[in-house]
Coordinates of C-alpha atoms and ligand atoms in Angstrom, one line a residue:
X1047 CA -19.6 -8.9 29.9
X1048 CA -17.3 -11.6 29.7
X1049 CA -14.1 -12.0 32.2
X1050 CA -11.2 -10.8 29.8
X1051 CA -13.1 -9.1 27.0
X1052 CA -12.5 -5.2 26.5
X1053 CA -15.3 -3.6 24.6
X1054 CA -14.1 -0.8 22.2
X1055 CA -15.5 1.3 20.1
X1056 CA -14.2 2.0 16.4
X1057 CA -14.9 4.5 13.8
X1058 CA -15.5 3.5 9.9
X1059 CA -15.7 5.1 6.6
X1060 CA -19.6 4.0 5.6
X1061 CA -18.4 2.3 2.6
X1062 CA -15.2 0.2 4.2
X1063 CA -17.7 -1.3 7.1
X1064 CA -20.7 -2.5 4.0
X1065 CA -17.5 -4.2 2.4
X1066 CA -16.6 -5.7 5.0
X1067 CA -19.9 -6.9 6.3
X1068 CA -20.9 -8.2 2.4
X1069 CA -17.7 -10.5 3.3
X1070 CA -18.6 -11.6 6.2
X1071 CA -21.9 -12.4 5.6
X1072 CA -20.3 -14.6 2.8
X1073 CA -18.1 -16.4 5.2
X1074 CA -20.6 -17.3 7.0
X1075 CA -19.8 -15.5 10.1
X1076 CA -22.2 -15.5 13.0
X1077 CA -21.1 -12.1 14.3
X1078 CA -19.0 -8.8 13.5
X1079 CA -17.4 -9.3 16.8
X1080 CA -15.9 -12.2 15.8
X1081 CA -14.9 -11.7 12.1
X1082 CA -13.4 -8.3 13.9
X1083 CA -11.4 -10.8 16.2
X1084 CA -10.0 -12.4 13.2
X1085 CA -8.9 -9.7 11.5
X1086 CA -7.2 -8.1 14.4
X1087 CA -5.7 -11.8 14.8
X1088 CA -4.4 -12.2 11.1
X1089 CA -2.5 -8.5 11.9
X1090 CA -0.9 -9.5 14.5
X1091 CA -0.1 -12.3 12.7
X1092 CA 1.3 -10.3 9.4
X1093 CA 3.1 -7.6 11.6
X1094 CA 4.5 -10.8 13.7
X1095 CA 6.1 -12.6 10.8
X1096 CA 7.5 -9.2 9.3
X1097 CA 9.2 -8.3 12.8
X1098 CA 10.5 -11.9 12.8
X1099 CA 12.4 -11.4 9.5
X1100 CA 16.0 -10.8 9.8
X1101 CA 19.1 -10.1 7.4
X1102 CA 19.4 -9.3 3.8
X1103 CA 16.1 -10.2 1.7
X1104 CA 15.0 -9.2 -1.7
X1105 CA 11.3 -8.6 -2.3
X1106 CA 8.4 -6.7 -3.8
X1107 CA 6.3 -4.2 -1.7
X1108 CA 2.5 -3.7 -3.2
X1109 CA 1.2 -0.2 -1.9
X1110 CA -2.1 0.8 -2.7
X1111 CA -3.2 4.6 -2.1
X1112 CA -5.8 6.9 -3.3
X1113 CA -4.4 9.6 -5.2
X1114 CA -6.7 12.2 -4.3
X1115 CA -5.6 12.8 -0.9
X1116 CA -3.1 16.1 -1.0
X1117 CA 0.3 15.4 -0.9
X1118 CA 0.4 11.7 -1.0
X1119 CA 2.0 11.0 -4.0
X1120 CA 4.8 13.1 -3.2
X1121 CA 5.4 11.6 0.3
X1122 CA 5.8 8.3 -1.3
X1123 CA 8.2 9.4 -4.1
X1124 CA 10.4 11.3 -1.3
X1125 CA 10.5 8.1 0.9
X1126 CA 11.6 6.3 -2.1
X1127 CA 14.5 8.5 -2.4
X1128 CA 15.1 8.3 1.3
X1129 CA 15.8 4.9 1.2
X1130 CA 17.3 4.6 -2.3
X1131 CA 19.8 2.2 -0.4
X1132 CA 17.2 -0.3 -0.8
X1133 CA 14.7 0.4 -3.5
X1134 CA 15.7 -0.7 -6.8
X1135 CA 13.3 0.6 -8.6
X1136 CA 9.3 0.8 -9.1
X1137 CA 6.5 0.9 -10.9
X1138 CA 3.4 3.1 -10.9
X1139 CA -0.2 1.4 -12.0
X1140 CA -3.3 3.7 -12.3
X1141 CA -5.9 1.0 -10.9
X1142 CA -9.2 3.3 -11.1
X1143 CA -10.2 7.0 -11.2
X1144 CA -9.2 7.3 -7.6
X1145 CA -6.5 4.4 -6.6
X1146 CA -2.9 3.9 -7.4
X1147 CA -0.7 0.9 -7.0
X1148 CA 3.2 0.9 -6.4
X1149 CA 5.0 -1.8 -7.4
X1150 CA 8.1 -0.8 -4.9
X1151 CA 11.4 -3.3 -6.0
X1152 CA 13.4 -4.0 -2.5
X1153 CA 16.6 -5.3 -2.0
X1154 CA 18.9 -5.2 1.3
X1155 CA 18.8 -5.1 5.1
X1156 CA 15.6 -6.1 6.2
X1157 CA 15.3 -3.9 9.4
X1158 CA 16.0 -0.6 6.7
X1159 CA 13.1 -2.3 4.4
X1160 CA 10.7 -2.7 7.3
X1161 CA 11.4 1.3 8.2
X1162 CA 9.8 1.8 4.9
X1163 CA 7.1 -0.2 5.2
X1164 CA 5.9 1.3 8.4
X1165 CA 6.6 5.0 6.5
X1166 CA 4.6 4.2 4.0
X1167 CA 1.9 2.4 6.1
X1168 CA 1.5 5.6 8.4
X1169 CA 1.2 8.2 5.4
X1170 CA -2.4 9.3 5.0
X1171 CA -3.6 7.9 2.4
X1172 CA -2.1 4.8 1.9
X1173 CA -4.8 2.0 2.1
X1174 CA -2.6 -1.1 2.1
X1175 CA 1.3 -2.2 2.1
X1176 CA 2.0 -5.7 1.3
X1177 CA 6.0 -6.5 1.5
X1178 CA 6.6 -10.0 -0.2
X1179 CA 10.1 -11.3 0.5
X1180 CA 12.1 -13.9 -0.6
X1181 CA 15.6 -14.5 1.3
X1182 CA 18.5 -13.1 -1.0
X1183 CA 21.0 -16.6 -0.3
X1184 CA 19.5 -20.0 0.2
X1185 CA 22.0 -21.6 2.2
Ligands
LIG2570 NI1 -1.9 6.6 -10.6

């Protein structure tokens, strides 16, 4: 194996590994390997940028879960009244038979906005948490 590379091994639902594969294979990647490096990369990247924000922002958080998993549903209304000190207010869409989407309005400090997001990201069931930000004052 090459100097520097870890090998690991990763477990996938069936259906999450053939969707990501289907896009791969339409990128026009040569390997898994690699289109798994560039994933992990554009993470880092994400997570990097939202740890880099600072001070008072106003934004939009987009979180997609499946509704069927026990409990979920309430975990995110609870959070939302946890921190009612920065959600505004939100919106609930019914995407399919087993998905929901959030629209979650946010508005104040953006370390108290990022505790949400990684709440929300860690509750089982959540597929995806997008947080799009715009700063609050232009100076
Ligand atoms: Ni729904």
């Amino acid at each position: 194996m090459e100097e520097g590379i870890t090998r690991i091994g990763v477990s996938l639902p069936k259906n999450l590994l053939d969707e990501f594969d289907r896009i791969i294979s339409t990128r026009g990647y040569s390997s898994r390997s690699e289109a798994i490096r560039d994933a992990i990369r554009n993470y880092i990247s994400e997570y990097r940028w939202l740890e880099s924000e600072k001070g008072e922002v106003v934004g939009v958080m987009v979180v997609v879960y499946d509704h069927n998993v026990k409990g979920v549903s309430d975990i995110i209304i609870d959070l939302q009244h946890d921190y009612n000190d920065v959600v505004t207010s939100s919106t609930h869409i019914h995407l399919n038979k087993d998905q929901c989407l959030e629209l979650i309005l946010v508005k104040g400090k953006m370390d108290k906005i990022r505790g949400l997001v990684d709440r929300l990201s860690a509750t089982r069931g959540v597929l995806n948490v997008k947080l799009i930000t715009a700063v609050k004052k232009f100076e």
